Amino acid sequence: MYLTREEESVLDGSQGESARKAMELIVALGKIYDADSLIKITSAHISGASYKTIGDGGLRYLEDMSKDARVKVKATLNPLGMDRKRWKEMKISEEFAEKQLRIIKLYEKMGVITTCSCIPYLCDNVPSFGDHVAWAESSALSFVNSCIGARTNREGGPGALAAAIVGRTANYGLHLDENRAPTVIIDADIDDTLFHHSLLGQAVGSVIAGGIPYFRNISPDTEAMKTMAAAMAAAGSVAMFHVDGVTPESSLYDVSSLEVIHIGKKEMSDAHASLSTSDDAQLIAFGCPHLTVREMTEMASFLKDKKKKRNDVDIWFCTSSAVRESCPDQVRVLERFGPVLADTCMVVAPIEPNYQRTGTNSAKAGNYLPTLCSQKVLCNDFAKLMEMVL
């Protein structure tokens, strides 16, 4: 693999030990995937922000890297294990909170933007078409590959941090034109609702695993593509998709010879059934991926004249701090039902000691809650979940 003199000097330690380790990791990944060279990136998005997911080992790694490392490009961070101001409302222990706050400070020391969201492409980190980036967080990298036309592989947290520190990533996979072509056509027959787009992503991810689907007969908006991307990445390992006439690269490929898979009522029903293992919930949590301003507005409109009648069910609305601050009127309505939590979500928070059954309208959360949080799941659309408490 070809390295420039500058890259070789970083690998030799000219920019410090942490940068050397970062370059060593990037080069090792490049060799594994037969990359011919490294390429400059314009941004990174880093997972591994929650103390729940990285633990003491991850904390020690960040302490080591932050001794002399600073990011060279714009770098943002995934959700934390708690709202940094309202963690007591989440029933978080003081020990967890203390270590979580240390993690944030270490990332800040390295120059990472710590608004902590899984939808940075709608807030602080917006790539341009054709940009090479290094993003972790499966739903976010799928969105920027597909809906923006930036280029990233499915990075792990340490790899994304390393790329941010050296400003490079290895040139392989979805950075290359030939690997961005669709592999299968999805002929979709679904209702035009957010929840049905989430179930569509679940159905497709379960069938095609790591392929690149080309959707026909749908016209998803930003929120629908966000939830589709999340579901496909969780149910399979889909890192990119095309939507006929919607996504920026959909017109570049001849799809006439591709296999066609039909997704209709039966497939949607099967996807729904695969996610639901409970018929009630102790916690109902929305915002996986984080809620947008539009979603917050629609939820507040639905709830504005209603009252919560059950106190035995907690409700969380999870979003970014930027979104929460931008729509105070909607927050006031939603807070009558439960806290609007910033920079965290139900999947990376330590909910297990307090809840065993969680309701969600997210197929992504429906996949991860049983494995990461030991939850039985009630998966349904927003209105039907809220009917439980109204």
mmCIF file of C-alpha atoms in Angstrom:
data_model
loop_
_atom_site.group_PDB
_atom_site.id
_atom_site.type_symbol
_atom_site.label_atom_id
_atom_site.label_comp_id
_atom_site.label_asym_id
_atom_site.label_seq_id
_atom_site.Cartn_x
_atom_site.Cartn_y
_atom_site.Cartn_z
ATOM 1 C CA MET A 1 0.000 0.000 0.000
ATOM 2 C CA TYR A 2 1.410 3.355 -1.061
ATOM 3 C CA LEU A 3 2.011 5.972 1.630
ATOM 4 C CA THR A 4 3.109 9.548 1.049
ATOM 5 C CA ARG A 5 6.149 10.920 2.848
ATOM 6 C CA GLU A 6 3.863 12.799 5.219
ATOM 7 C CA GLU A 7 1.923 9.642 6.043
ATOM 8 C CA GLU A 8 5.120 7.689 6.560
ATOM 9 C CA SER A 9 6.419 10.344 8.926
ATOM 10 C CA VAL A 10 3.263 10.112 11.035
ATOM 11 C CA LEU A 11 3.707 6.336 11.125
ATOM 12 C CA ASP A 12 7.285 6.917 12.282
ATOM 13 C CA GLY A 13 6.062 9.017 15.224
ATOM 14 C CA SER A 14 6.834 12.536 13.980
ATOM 15 C CA GLN A 15 3.458 13.838 15.232
ATOM 16 C CA GLY A 16 3.407 12.028 18.544
ATOM 17 C CA GLU A 17 2.672 8.587 19.897
ATOM 18 C CA SER A 18 -1.129 8.798 19.646
ATOM 19 C CA ALA A 19 -0.987 9.900 16.015
ATOM 20 C CA ARG A 20 1.453 7.048 15.334
ATOM 21 C CA LYS A 21 -0.977 4.546 16.862
ATOM 22 C CA ALA A 22 -3.837 6.037 14.878
ATOM 23 C CA MET A 23 -1.919 5.813 11.604
ATOM 24 C CA GLU A 24 -0.852 2.271 12.448
ATOM 25 C CA LEU A 25 -4.503 1.274 12.836
ATOM 26 C CA ILE A 26 -5.550 2.959 9.574
ATOM 27 C CA VAL A 27 -2.712 1.294 7.668
ATOM 28 C CA ALA A 28 -3.522 -2.105 9.179
ATOM 29 C CA LEU A 29 -7.160 -1.807 8.125
ATOM 30 C CA GLY A 30 -6.063 -0.772 4.658
ATOM 31 C CA LYS A 31 -3.849 -3.838 4.323
ATOM 32 C CA ILE A 32 -6.654 -6.134 5.501
ATOM 33 C CA TYR A 33 -8.963 -4.790 2.784
ATOM 34 C CA ASP A 34 -6.292 -4.521 0.063
ATOM 35 C CA ALA A 35 -6.412 -0.729 -0.180
ATOM 36 C CA ASP A 36 -3.926 0.758 -2.614
ATOM 37 C CA SER A 37 -3.453 3.977 -0.654
ATOM 38 C CA LEU A 38 -4.896 6.304 1.937
ATOM 39 C CA ILE A 39 -7.233 9.196 1.081
ATOM 40 C CA LYS A 40 -7.902 12.488 2.821
ATOM 41 C CA ILE A 41 -11.209 12.834 4.628
ATOM 42 C CA THR A 42 -13.285 15.932 5.357
ATOM 43 C CA SER A 43 -14.981 14.662 8.532
ATOM 44 C CA ALA A 44 -15.430 11.781 10.958
ATOM 45 C CA HIS A 45 -18.275 10.583 13.137
ATOM 46 C CA ILE A 46 -17.232 8.487 16.118
ATOM 47 C CA SER A 47 -19.179 5.807 17.955
ATOM 48 C CA GLY A 48 -18.118 4.433 21.324
ATOM 49 C CA ALA A 49 -19.325 7.412 23.344
ATOM 50 C CA SER A 50 -21.464 5.617 25.935
ATOM 51 C CA TYR A 51 -19.780 4.233 29.014
ATOM 52 C CA LYS A 52 -22.231 1.334 28.771
ATOM 53 C CA THR A 53 -20.783 0.230 25.437
ATOM 54 C CA ILE A 54 -17.053 0.937 25.925
ATOM 55 C CA GLY A 55 -16.648 0.294 29.653
ATOM 56 C CA ASP A 56 -13.474 0.845 31.641
ATOM 57 C CA GLY A 57 -11.313 -0.553 28.839
ATOM 58 C CA GLY A 58 -12.585 2.059 26.413
ATOM 59 C CA LEU A 59 -12.152 4.778 29.019
ATOM 60 C CA ARG A 60 -8.507 3.810 29.513
ATOM 61 C CA TYR A 61 -7.964 3.782 25.737
ATOM 62 C CA LEU A 62 -9.342 7.326 25.446
ATOM 63 C CA GLU A 63 -7.196 8.488 28.346
ATOM 64 C CA ASP A 64 -4.142 7.113 26.557
ATOM 65 C CA MET A 65 -5.005 8.567 23.144
ATOM 66 C CA SER A 66 -5.934 11.988 24.507
ATOM 67 C CA LYS A 67 -2.488 12.554 26.010
ATOM 68 C CA ASP A 68 -1.181 14.047 22.766
ATOM 69 C CA ALA A 69 -3.838 13.455 20.059
ATOM 70 C CA ARG A 70 -5.955 16.122 18.392
ATOM 71 C CA VAL A 71 -8.355 15.594 15.515
ATOM 72 C CA LYS A 72 -7.416 17.137 12.164
ATOM 73 C CA VAL A 73 -10.922 17.249 10.661
ATOM 74 C CA LYS A 74 -14.408 18.000 11.897
ATOM 75 C CA ALA A 75 -15.360 15.120 14.171
ATOM 76 C CA THR A 76 -18.658 14.482 15.920
ATOM 77 C CA LEU A 77 -19.726 11.961 18.512
ATOM 78 C CA ASN A 78 -22.493 9.378 18.830
ATOM 79 C CA PRO A 79 -25.080 9.359 21.668
ATOM 80 C CA LEU A 80 -23.978 9.019 25.265
ATOM 81 C CA GLY A 81 -25.328 6.669 27.894
ATOM 82 C CA MET A 82 -27.250 9.495 29.555
ATOM 83 C CA ASP A 83 -28.469 13.059 29.275
ATOM 84 C CA ARG A 84 -25.532 14.877 30.845
ATOM 85 C CA LYS A 85 -27.848 17.233 32.777
ATOM 86 C CA ARG A 86 -30.864 15.000 33.455
ATOM 87 C CA TRP A 87 -29.245 11.671 34.229
ATOM 88 C CA LYS A 88 -30.895 11.411 37.630
ATOM 89 C CA GLU A 89 -34.315 11.417 35.913
ATOM 90 C CA MET A 90 -33.081 8.438 33.904
ATOM 91 C CA LYS A 91 -32.253 6.590 37.158
ATOM 92 C CA ILE A 92 -28.549 6.549 36.293
ATOM 93 C CA SER A 93 -26.070 5.732 39.063
ATOM 94 C CA GLU A 94 -23.534 8.319 40.187
ATOM 95 C CA GLU A 95 -20.675 5.989 39.285
ATOM 96 C CA PHE A 96 -21.935 5.622 35.716
ATOM 97 C CA ALA A 97 -22.517 9.376 35.422
ATOM 98 C CA GLU A 98 -19.031 10.215 36.665
ATOM 99 C CA LYS A 99 -17.355 7.917 34.153
ATOM 100 C CA GLN A 100 -19.623 9.082 31.329
ATOM 101 C CA LEU A 101 -18.693 12.702 31.994
ATOM 102 C CA ARG A 102 -15.006 11.748 31.966
ATOM 103 C CA ILE A 103 -15.452 10.184 28.535
ATOM 104 C CA ILE A 104 -16.995 13.408 27.198
ATOM 105 C CA LYS A 105 -14.120 15.488 28.552
ATOM 106 C CA LEU A 106 -11.543 13.208 26.929
ATOM 107 C CA TYR A 107 -13.202 13.550 23.538
ATOM 108 C CA GLU A 108 -13.421 17.322 24.030
ATOM 109 C CA LYS A 109 -9.710 17.390 24.854
ATOM 110 C CA MET A 110 -9.035 15.821 21.457
ATOM 111 C CA GLY A 111 -11.153 18.451 19.706
ATOM 112 C CA VAL A 112 -14.243 16.327 19.030
ATOM 113 C CA ILE A 113 -17.593 18.159 18.876
ATOM 114 C CA THR A 114 -19.666 16.667 21.693
ATOM 115 C CA THR A 115 -23.262 17.374 20.767
ATOM 116 C CA CYS A 116 -23.534 13.574 20.660
ATOM 117 C CA SER A 117 -26.162 12.550 18.141
ATOM 118 C CA CYS A 118 -26.748 9.708 15.678
ATOM 119 C CA ILE A 119 -28.084 12.237 13.134
ATOM 120 C CA PRO A 120 -25.081 14.625 12.861
ATOM 121 C CA TYR A 121 -25.857 15.083 9.147
ATOM 122 C CA LEU A 122 -28.851 17.204 10.217
ATOM 123 C CA CYS A 123 -26.909 19.214 12.799
ATOM 124 C CA ASP A 124 -23.174 19.779 13.113
ATOM 125 C CA ASN A 125 -21.580 17.532 10.503
ATOM 126 C CA VAL A 126 -22.962 17.794 6.980
ATOM 127 C CA PRO A 127 -20.737 16.310 4.244
ATOM 128 C CA SER A 128 -21.015 17.340 0.610
ATOM 129 C CA PHE A 129 -21.577 15.099 -2.388
ATOM 130 C CA GLY A 130 -18.391 13.194 -3.205
ATOM 131 C CA ASP A 131 -16.653 13.895 0.109
ATOM 132 C CA HIS A 132 -14.619 11.055 1.561
ATOM 133 C CA VAL A 133 -15.422 10.692 5.263
ATOM 134 C CA ALA A 134 -14.862 8.146 8.040
ATOM 135 C CA TRP A 135 -18.105 7.521 9.873
ATOM 136 C CA ALA A 136 -19.102 4.981 12.471
ATOM 137 C CA GLU A 137 -22.794 4.640 13.554
ATOM 138 C CA SER A 138 -24.433 2.352 11.060
ATOM 139 C CA SER A 139 -27.558 4.442 10.378
ATOM 140 C CA ALA A 140 -25.646 7.703 9.912
ATOM 141 C CA LEU A 141 -23.043 6.304 7.529
ATOM 142 C CA SER A 142 -25.779 4.668 5.438
ATOM 143 C CA PHE A 143 -27.637 7.975 5.249
ATOM 144 C CA VAL A 144 -24.627 9.997 4.101
ATOM 145 C CA ASN A 145 -23.587 7.352 1.571
ATOM 146 C CA SER A 146 -27.086 7.090 0.160
ATOM 147 C CA CYS A 147 -28.890 10.402 0.608
ATOM 148 C CA ILE A 148 -25.966 12.840 0.395
ATOM 149 C CA GLY A 149 -23.536 10.940 -1.800
ATOM 150 C CA ALA A 150 -20.563 11.259 0.528
ATOM 151 C CA ARG A 151 -18.364 8.165 0.802
ATOM 152 C CA THR A 152 -17.591 6.099 3.858
ATOM 153 C CA ASN A 153 -17.189 2.499 4.874
ATOM 154 C CA ARG A 154 -18.794 1.045 7.971
ATOM 155 C CA GLU A 155 -16.155 2.201 10.431
ATOM 156 C CA GLY A 156 -15.769 1.040 14.009
ATOM 157 C CA GLY A 157 -15.402 3.575 16.795
ATOM 158 C CA PRO A 158 -11.592 3.269 17.164
ATOM 159 C CA GLY A 159 -11.147 3.370 13.382
ATOM 160 C CA ALA A 160 -13.229 6.531 13.039
ATOM 161 C CA LEU A 161 -11.307 8.207 15.860
ATOM 162 C CA ALA A 162 -7.993 7.182 14.300
ATOM 163 C CA ALA A 163 -9.094 8.574 10.934
ATOM 164 C CA ALA A 164 -10.073 11.862 12.561
ATOM 165 C CA ILE A 165 -6.660 12.135 14.228
ATOM 166 C CA VAL A 166 -4.636 11.557 11.046
ATOM 167 C CA GLY A 167 -7.163 13.023 8.585
ATOM 168 C CA ARG A 168 -6.977 9.892 6.430
ATOM 169 C CA THR A 169 -8.771 6.626 5.814
ATOM 170 C CA ALA A 170 -7.957 3.630 3.638
ATOM 171 C CA ASN A 171 -9.132 3.745 0.016
ATOM 172 C CA TYR A 172 -11.326 0.653 -0.357
ATOM 173 C CA GLY A 173 -14.960 -0.444 -0.265
ATOM 174 C CA LEU A 174 -17.562 2.282 -0.679
ATOM 175 C CA HIS A 175 -14.913 4.922 -1.383
ATOM 176 C CA LEU A 176 -14.578 3.323 -4.835
ATOM 177 C CA ASP A 177 -17.073 3.860 -7.663
ATOM 178 C CA GLU A 178 -17.348 0.202 -8.554
ATOM 179 C CA ASN A 179 -18.482 -0.790 -5.074
ATOM 180 C CA ARG A 180 -21.389 1.645 -4.884
ATOM 181 C CA ALA A 181 -23.559 -0.009 -7.550
ATOM 182 C CA PRO A 182 -26.895 -1.566 -6.524
ATOM 183 C CA THR A 183 -27.019 -5.332 -6.180
ATOM 184 C CA VAL A 184 -30.778 -5.973 -5.985
ATOM 185 C CA ILE A 185 -34.046 -4.185 -6.798
ATOM 186 C CA ILE A 186 -36.633 -3.829 -4.046
ATOM 187 C CA ASP A 187 -40.135 -3.463 -5.461
ATOM 188 C CA ALA A 188 -41.936 -2.037 -2.420
ATOM 189 C CA ASP A 189 -45.680 -1.917 -1.815
ATOM 190 C CA ILE A 190 -46.118 -0.107 1.502
ATOM 191 C CA ASP A 191 -48.158 2.620 3.173
ATOM 192 C CA ASP A 192 -46.514 6.040 3.178
ATOM 193 C CA THR A 193 -45.954 6.202 6.942
ATOM 194 C CA LEU A 194 -42.778 6.518 8.966
ATOM 195 C CA PHE A 195 -43.363 3.235 10.766
ATOM 196 C CA HIS A 196 -43.905 1.358 7.502
ATOM 197 C CA HIS A 197 -40.608 2.698 6.169
ATOM 198 C CA SER A 198 -38.953 1.373 9.322
ATOM 199 C CA LEU A 199 -40.552 -2.053 8.775
ATOM 200 C CA LEU A 200 -39.491 -1.918 5.120
ATOM 201 C CA GLY A 201 -35.894 -1.441 6.245
ATOM 202 C CA GLN A 202 -36.271 -4.356 8.635
ATOM 203 C CA ALA A 203 -37.638 -6.626 5.920
ATOM 204 C CA VAL A 204 -34.954 -5.671 3.408
ATOM 205 C CA GLY A 205 -32.031 -5.897 5.825
ATOM 206 C CA SER A 206 -33.175 -9.344 6.922
ATOM 207 C CA VAL A 207 -33.253 -10.588 3.312
ATOM 208 C CA ILE A 208 -30.217 -9.026 1.630
ATOM 209 C CA ALA A 209 -27.752 -8.821 4.535
ATOM 210 C CA GLY A 210 -24.926 -6.609 3.221
ATOM 211 C CA GLY A 211 -26.107 -5.833 -0.309
ATOM 212 C CA ILE A 212 -26.976 -2.459 -1.832
ATOM 213 C CA PRO A 213 -30.722 -2.250 -2.521
ATOM 214 C CA TYR A 214 -32.321 -0.150 -5.249
ATOM 215 C CA PHE A 215 -35.852 0.837 -4.196
ATOM 216 C CA ARG A 216 -38.723 1.382 -6.593
ATOM 217 C CA ASN A 217 -42.248 2.686 -5.948
ATOM 218 C CA ILE A 218 -41.416 4.737 -2.841
ATOM 219 C CA SER A 219 -40.699 8.455 -2.373
ATOM 220 C CA PRO A 220 -39.285 8.740 1.152
ATOM 221 C CA ASP A 221 -38.550 12.080 2.809
ATOM 222 C CA THR A 222 -35.588 12.713 5.106
ATOM 223 C CA GLU A 223 -37.237 11.152 8.154
ATOM 224 C CA ALA A 224 -38.305 8.055 6.226
ATOM 225 C CA MET A 225 -34.826 7.552 4.756
ATOM 226 C CA LYS A 226 -33.311 8.035 8.218
ATOM 227 C CA THR A 227 -35.449 5.285 9.717
ATOM 228 C CA MET A 228 -35.002 2.981 6.692
ATOM 229 C CA ALA A 229 -31.234 3.333 6.870
ATOM 230 C CA ALA A 230 -31.251 2.555 10.578
ATOM 231 C CA ALA A 231 -33.425 -0.536 10.211
ATOM 232 C CA MET A 232 -31.485 -1.977 7.261
ATOM 233 C CA ALA A 233 -28.176 -1.524 9.047
ATOM 234 C CA ALA A 234 -29.485 -3.193 12.222
ATOM 235 C CA ALA A 235 -31.371 -6.065 10.577
ATOM 236 C CA GLY A 236 -28.545 -6.699 8.084
ATOM 237 C CA SER A 237 -25.384 -4.744 7.389
ATOM 238 C CA VAL A 238 -26.609 -2.428 4.646
ATOM 239 C CA ALA A 239 -24.270 0.555 4.377
ATOM 240 C CA MET A 240 -25.779 2.132 1.259
ATOM 241 C CA PHE A 241 -29.018 2.149 -0.730
ATOM 242 C CA HIS A 242 -30.540 3.875 -3.739
ATOM 243 C CA VAL A 243 -34.095 5.133 -4.217
ATOM 244 C CA ASP A 244 -35.273 5.582 -7.797
ATOM 245 C CA GLY A 245 -35.518 9.297 -8.563
ATOM 246 C CA VAL A 246 -34.714 10.350 -4.994
ATOM 247 C CA THR A 247 -31.123 9.627 -3.971
ATOM 248 C CA PRO A 248 -28.305 11.430 -5.817
ATOM 249 C CA GLU A 249 -26.632 8.395 -7.390
ATOM 250 C CA SER A 250 -29.759 6.447 -8.342
ATOM 251 C CA SER A 251 -29.565 7.481 -12.001
ATOM 252 C CA LEU A 252 -25.958 6.350 -12.495
ATOM 253 C CA TYR A 253 -26.602 2.629 -12.831
ATOM 254 C CA ASP A 254 -28.312 0.252 -15.225
ATOM 255 C CA VAL A 255 -30.442 -1.973 -12.986
ATOM 256 C CA SER A 256 -32.302 -3.839 -15.733
ATOM 257 C CA SER A 257 -30.519 -7.134 -15.107
ATOM 258 C CA LEU A 258 -30.784 -7.166 -11.315
ATOM 259 C CA GLU A 259 -32.851 -9.593 -9.265
ATOM 260 C CA VAL A 260 -36.177 -8.125 -8.109
ATOM 261 C CA ILE A 261 -37.479 -8.769 -4.592
ATOM 262 C CA HIS A 262 -41.072 -7.819 -3.779
ATOM 263 C CA ILE A 263 -41.847 -6.462 -0.322
ATOM 264 C CA GLY A 264 -45.578 -6.256 0.364
ATOM 265 C CA LYS A 265 -48.093 -6.891 3.130
ATOM 266 C CA LYS A 266 -46.887 -10.373 4.054
ATOM 267 C CA GLU A 267 -43.230 -9.388 4.250
ATOM 268 C CA MET A 268 -44.129 -6.285 6.276
ATOM 269 C CA SER A 269 -46.269 -8.354 8.647
ATOM 270 C CA ASP A 270 -43.452 -10.854 9.095
ATOM 271 C CA ALA A 271 -40.992 -8.036 9.810
ATOM 272 C CA HIS A 272 -43.349 -6.570 12.403
ATOM 273 C CA ALA A 273 -43.832 -9.938 14.088
ATOM 274 C CA SER A 274 -40.086 -10.542 14.247
ATOM 275 C CA LEU A 275 -39.604 -7.396 16.325
ATOM 276 C CA SER A 276 -42.381 -7.743 18.906
ATOM 277 C CA THR A 277 -41.864 -10.046 21.881
ATOM 278 C CA SER A 278 -44.158 -8.313 24.390
ATOM 279 C CA ASP A 279 -47.690 -6.947 24.443
ATOM 280 C CA ASP A 280 -47.041 -4.269 27.061
ATOM 281 C CA ALA A 281 -44.247 -1.935 28.165
ATOM 282 C CA GLN A 282 -42.779 -0.319 31.252
ATOM 283 C CA LEU A 283 -40.884 2.223 29.138
ATOM 284 C CA ILE A 284 -41.922 3.698 25.802
ATOM 285 C CA ALA A 285 -38.954 5.334 24.099
ATOM 286 C CA PHE A 286 -38.835 7.292 20.850
ATOM 287 C CA GLY A 287 -35.813 8.593 18.975
ATOM 288 C CA CYS A 288 -33.722 5.785 17.518
ATOM 289 C CA PRO A 289 -32.290 7.402 15.436
ATOM 290 C CA HIS A 290 -32.746 10.742 17.192
ATOM 291 C CA LEU A 291 -35.937 12.686 16.610
ATOM 292 C CA THR A 292 -35.839 15.520 14.086
ATOM 293 C CA VAL A 293 -37.619 18.862 14.466
ATOM 294 C CA ARG A 294 -40.333 17.607 12.133
ATOM 295 C CA GLU A 295 -40.880 14.461 14.189
ATOM 296 C CA MET A 296 -40.983 16.483 17.403
ATOM 297 C CA THR A 297 -43.512 18.821 15.814
ATOM 298 C CA GLU A 298 -45.772 16.004 14.618
ATOM 299 C CA MET A 299 -45.651 14.265 17.989
ATOM 300 C CA ALA A 300 -46.448 17.480 19.848
ATOM 301 C CA SER A 301 -49.355 18.176 17.494
ATOM 302 C CA PHE A 302 -50.790 14.710 18.179
ATOM 303 C CA LEU A 303 -50.439 15.111 21.957
ATOM 304 C CA LYS A 304 -51.285 18.787 22.511
ATOM 305 C CA ASP A 305 -54.889 18.237 23.654
ATOM 306 C CA LYS A 306 -54.295 14.884 25.368
ATOM 307 C CA LYS A 307 -53.383 13.819 28.890
ATOM 308 C CA LYS A 308 -51.330 10.950 30.192
ATOM 309 C CA LYS A 309 -53.558 8.668 32.256
ATOM 310 C CA ARG A 310 -51.102 5.945 33.273
ATOM 311 C CA ASN A 311 -48.240 6.593 35.671
ATOM 312 C CA ASP A 312 -46.858 3.058 35.548
ATOM 313 C CA VAL A 313 -45.338 3.588 32.096
ATOM 314 C CA ASP A 314 -42.394 5.950 31.567
ATOM 315 C CA ILE A 315 -41.984 7.766 28.255
ATOM 316 C CA TRP A 316 -38.747 9.105 26.768
ATOM 317 C CA PHE A 317 -38.299 11.346 23.746
ATOM 318 C CA CYS A 318 -34.653 11.155 22.614
ATOM 319 C CA THR A 319 -33.053 13.774 20.387
ATOM 320 C CA SER A 320 -29.942 15.909 20.041
ATOM 321 C CA SER A 321 -29.327 18.960 22.202
ATOM 322 C CA ALA A 322 -29.443 21.094 19.044
ATOM 323 C CA VAL A 323 -32.925 19.863 18.129
ATOM 324 C CA ARG A 324 -34.182 20.163 21.709
ATOM 325 C CA GLU A 325 -33.023 23.746 21.926
ATOM 326 C CA SER A 326 -34.518 24.669 18.557
ATOM 327 C CA CYS A 327 -38.139 23.737 19.320
ATOM 328 C CA PRO A 328 -39.078 24.835 22.857
ATOM 329 C CA ASP A 329 -42.826 24.898 22.169
ATOM 330 C CA GLN A 330 -42.826 21.269 21.085
ATOM 331 C CA VAL A 331 -40.665 20.315 24.067
ATOM 332 C CA ARG A 332 -43.175 21.876 26.475
ATOM 333 C CA VAL A 333 -45.962 19.710 25.065
ATOM 334 C CA LEU A 334 -43.936 16.511 25.079
ATOM 335 C CA GLU A 335 -42.596 17.107 28.598
ATOM 336 C CA ARG A 336 -46.157 16.666 29.922
ATOM 337 C CA PHE A 337 -45.754 12.988 29.020
ATOM 338 C CA GLY A 338 -42.079 12.352 29.677
ATOM 339 C CA PRO A 339 -38.617 13.905 29.515
ATOM 340 C CA VAL A 340 -37.150 15.102 26.233
ATOM 341 C CA LEU A 341 -33.652 13.714 26.657
ATOM 342 C CA ALA A 342 -30.674 15.110 24.756
ATOM 343 C CA ASP A 343 -27.642 13.322 23.367
ATOM 344 C CA THR A 344 -28.634 9.827 24.543
ATOM 345 C CA CYS A 345 -31.050 7.047 23.646
ATOM 346 C CA MET A 346 -32.657 3.927 25.062
ATOM 347 C CA VAL A 347 -30.229 1.579 23.307
ATOM 348 C CA VAL A 348 -26.980 2.927 24.779
ATOM 349 C CA ALA A 349 -28.387 3.883 28.185
ATOM 350 C CA PRO A 350 -28.225 1.402 31.107
ATOM 351 C CA ILE A 351 -31.967 0.758 31.260
ATOM 352 C CA GLU A 352 -31.773 -2.913 32.344
ATOM 353 C CA PRO A 353 -31.931 -2.379 36.138
ATOM 354 C CA ASN A 354 -35.174 -0.432 35.842
ATOM 355 C CA TYR A 355 -37.020 -1.846 32.828
ATOM 356 C CA GLN A 356 -37.543 -5.250 31.275
ATOM 357 C CA ARG A 357 -40.159 -4.373 28.626
ATOM 358 C CA THR A 358 -39.727 -1.427 26.248
ATOM 359 C CA GLY A 359 -41.999 -0.048 23.554
ATOM 360 C CA THR A 360 -40.542 1.606 20.459
ATOM 361 C CA ASN A 361 -41.540 2.676 16.947
ATOM 362 C CA SER A 362 -38.016 1.953 15.674
ATOM 363 C CA ALA A 363 -37.017 -1.277 13.969
ATOM 364 C CA LYS A 364 -33.400 -0.425 14.759
ATOM 365 C CA ALA A 365 -34.205 -0.269 18.471
ATOM 366 C CA GLY A 366 -36.318 -3.398 18.078
ATOM 367 C CA ASN A 367 -33.203 -5.260 16.942
ATOM 368 C CA TYR A 368 -30.841 -3.897 19.578
ATOM 369 C CA LEU A 369 -32.992 -3.704 22.726
ATOM 370 C CA PRO A 370 -33.131 -7.502 23.250
ATOM 371 C CA THR A 371 -29.398 -8.020 22.750
ATOM 372 C CA LEU A 372 -27.866 -4.856 24.228
ATOM 373 C CA CYS A 373 -30.449 -4.125 26.906
ATOM 374 C CA SER A 374 -32.042 -7.499 27.759
ATOM 375 C CA GLN A 375 -35.499 -6.156 26.879
ATOM 376 C CA LYS A 376 -38.662 -7.690 25.604
ATOM 377 C CA VAL A 377 -39.956 -5.347 22.926
ATOM 378 C CA LEU A 378 -43.296 -3.940 21.901
ATOM 379 C CA CYS A 379 -42.793 -2.463 18.429
ATOM 380 C CA ASN A 380 -45.539 -0.322 16.924
ATOM 381 C CA ASP A 381 -46.193 3.096 15.454
ATOM 382 C CA PHE A 382 -46.203 6.240 17.580
ATOM 383 C CA ALA A 383 -49.975 6.685 17.873
ATOM 384 C CA LYS A 384 -50.634 3.071 18.859
ATOM 385 C CA LEU A 385 -47.913 3.104 21.491
ATOM 386 C CA MET A 386 -49.222 6.334 22.982
ATOM 387 C CA GLU A 387 -52.762 4.912 23.108
ATOM 388 C CA MET A 388 -51.491 2.697 25.924
ATOM 389 C CA VAL A 389 -51.150 5.673 28.244
ATOM 390 C CA LEU A 390 -53.815 8.110 26.999
#
